[in-house]
Short mmCIF file of C-alpha atoms in Angstrom, two decimals:
data_model
loop_
_atom_site.label_atom_id
_atom_site.label_comp_id
_atom_site.label_asym_id
_atom_site.label_seq_id
_atom_site.Cartn_x
_atom_site.Cartn_y
_atom_site.Cartn_z
CA MET B 1 77.07 124.21 85.76
CA LYS B 2 80.75 125.00 86.52
CA THR B 3 79.55 127.11 89.37
CA LYS B 4 77.44 124.28 90.75
CA ILE B 5 80.43 121.84 90.75
CA ASN B 6 82.65 124.39 92.20
CA SER B 7 80.18 125.12 95.04
CA LYS B 8 79.77 121.26 95.64
CA LEU B 9 83.54 120.90 95.77
CA LEU B 10 83.94 123.87 98.04
CA SER B 11 81.23 122.40 100.29
CA PHE B 12 82.96 118.97 100.32
CA VAL B 13 86.28 120.47 101.08
CA PHE B 14 84.80 122.68 103.94
CA ALA B 15 83.06 119.59 105.49
CA LEU B 16 86.29 117.54 105.21
CA LEU B 17 88.28 120.23 106.96
CA VAL B 18 85.78 120.55 109.78
CA SER B 19 85.72 116.88 110.24
CA PHE B 20 89.57 116.75 110.49
CA SER B 21 89.59 119.59 112.93
CA LEU B 22 87.00 118.10 115.22
CA SER B 23 88.79 114.75 115.09
CA ALA B 24 92.21 116.38 115.98
CA GLN B 25 90.64 118.23 118.82
CA GLN B 26 89.01 115.11 120.24
CA ASN B 27 92.28 113.26 119.84
CA GLU B 28 94.24 115.93 121.76
CA LYS B 29 91.66 115.86 124.57
CA THR B 30 91.92 111.99 124.81
CA GLN B 31 95.77 112.12 124.77
CA GLU B 32 95.85 114.91 127.29
CA GLY B 33 93.59 112.97 129.63
CA LYS B 34 95.67 109.85 129.37
CA SER B 35 99.09 111.45 129.64
CA ALA B 36 98.27 113.85 132.50
CA LYS B 37 98.63 111.51 135.49
CA VAL B 38 98.12 112.56 139.10
CA ASP B 39 101.20 112.60 141.31
CA VAL B 40 101.33 113.38 145.09
CA TYR B 41 104.58 114.74 146.35
CA TYR B 42 105.71 115.13 149.91
CA PHE B 43 108.71 117.44 150.45
CA HIS B 44 110.52 117.40 153.77
CA LEU B 45 113.86 118.42 155.39
CA ASN B 46 116.41 116.37 157.34
CA THR B 47 115.03 117.55 160.60
CA ARG B 48 111.56 116.13 160.98
CA CYS B 49 108.92 116.48 163.77
CA ALA B 50 106.21 113.87 164.56
CA THR B 51 103.66 115.72 162.48
CA CYS B 52 105.98 115.85 159.43
CA LYS B 53 106.45 112.16 159.73
CA ALA B 54 102.70 111.53 160.18
CA ILE B 55 101.87 113.55 157.07
CA GLU B 56 104.07 111.52 154.89
CA SER B 57 102.98 108.09 156.26
CA GLU B 58 99.28 109.03 156.29
CA ALA B 59 99.30 110.52 152.88
CA LYS B 60 101.22 107.64 151.41
CA GLN B 61 98.83 105.10 152.89
CA ASP B 62 95.73 107.08 152.04
CA VAL B 63 96.74 107.57 148.43
CA LYS B 64 97.49 103.89 147.98
CA GLU B 65 94.21 102.76 149.70
CA LEU B 66 91.97 105.33 147.90
CA PHE B 67 93.43 105.24 144.41
CA GLY B 68 95.79 102.31 144.00
CA SER B 69 98.08 102.65 140.98
CA ASP B 70 96.02 105.52 139.47
CA VAL B 71 97.76 108.07 141.60
CA THR B 72 101.53 108.00 142.55
CA PHE B 73 103.07 109.08 145.76
CA ALA B 74 106.73 110.15 146.09
CA SER B 75 108.61 111.67 149.03
CA TYR B 76 111.63 114.03 148.61
CA ASN B 77 114.24 115.35 151.04
CA LEU B 78 114.80 118.98 150.24
CA ASP B 79 118.17 118.76 151.81
CA GLU B 80 119.44 116.16 149.22
CA PRO B 81 120.22 117.08 145.62
CA ALA B 82 117.40 114.95 144.04
CA GLY B 83 114.86 116.60 146.39
CA GLU B 84 116.23 120.07 145.87
CA ALA B 85 115.95 119.61 142.09
CA LYS B 86 112.38 118.29 142.24
CA GLY B 87 111.40 121.10 144.59
CA LYS B 88 112.80 123.73 142.08
CA GLU B 89 110.96 122.08 139.36
CA LEU B 90 107.62 122.32 141.19
CA GLY B 91 108.35 125.66 142.94
CA VAL B 92 108.59 123.96 146.40
CA ASN B 93 111.20 125.15 149.01
CA SER B 94 109.82 123.96 152.30
CA GLN B 95 107.83 121.11 153.70
CA SER B 96 104.92 120.53 151.51
CA LEU B 97 102.23 118.09 150.37
CA ILE B 98 101.19 118.78 146.87
CA VAL B 99 99.05 117.01 144.32
CA VAL B 100 100.08 117.56 140.67
CA LYS B 101 98.22 116.91 137.40
CA GLY B 102 99.87 118.47 134.37
CA ASN B 103 100.21 122.17 135.10
CA LYS B 104 97.67 122.11 137.97
CA LYS B 105 98.89 121.95 141.47
CA VAL B 106 96.84 121.48 144.69
CA ASP B 107 98.53 122.29 148.02
CA LEU B 108 97.49 119.98 150.91
CA THR B 109 100.18 121.13 153.32
CA ASN B 110 97.88 123.02 155.70
CA GLU B 111 95.41 120.16 155.89
CA GLY B 112 98.38 117.79 156.51
CA PHE B 113 99.50 119.77 159.55
CA LEU B 114 95.98 120.15 160.76
CA TYR B 115 94.82 116.57 160.61
CA ALA B 116 97.54 114.00 159.75
CA ARG B 117 98.29 113.26 163.50
CA THR B 118 95.17 114.39 165.28
CA ASN B 119 92.37 113.36 162.93
CA PRO B 120 93.74 111.01 160.19
CA GLU B 121 90.13 110.09 159.11
CA LYS B 122 89.51 113.71 158.24
CA PHE B 123 92.92 113.94 156.47
CA LYS B 124 91.99 110.96 154.30
CA GLU B 125 88.64 112.61 153.49
CA VAL B 126 90.41 115.73 152.36
CA ILE B 127 92.81 113.83 150.23
CA GLU B 128 89.93 111.95 148.50
CA LYS B 129 87.99 115.15 148.00
CA LYS B 130 90.90 116.97 146.39
CA ILE B 131 92.28 114.18 144.23
CA LYS B 132 88.99 112.58 142.88
CA PRO B 133 88.12 115.55 140.55
CA LEU B 134 91.53 115.25 138.97
CA LEU B 135 91.09 111.70 137.66
#
């Protein structure tokens, strides 16, 4: 009888531990999903060409139109202290357009230079395609 009680107690404790473990894992996933927001950063220098300006304006407009407040957009000048610091934080040292969610970074710089001025509709499609899966 003592063995039967011990085995029931052991089974109960085991079930309780499994339940707590699964609950904690689910809670971590939920918190991770909520806390890891999507940010778009455009880094530039003091000297800017028309394409560089187009990348910033088109990306900013597209992010706002496509995602509203779900995705943030910020622009940084790497020649200024705040921009230099943010660039170091994200490993950026030249003109760049990057999307960041947690530890994941998606570089859209090439697409920006290819399409922002000459084919803004295509640029918008690329932005949408790359950001949607991160939400």
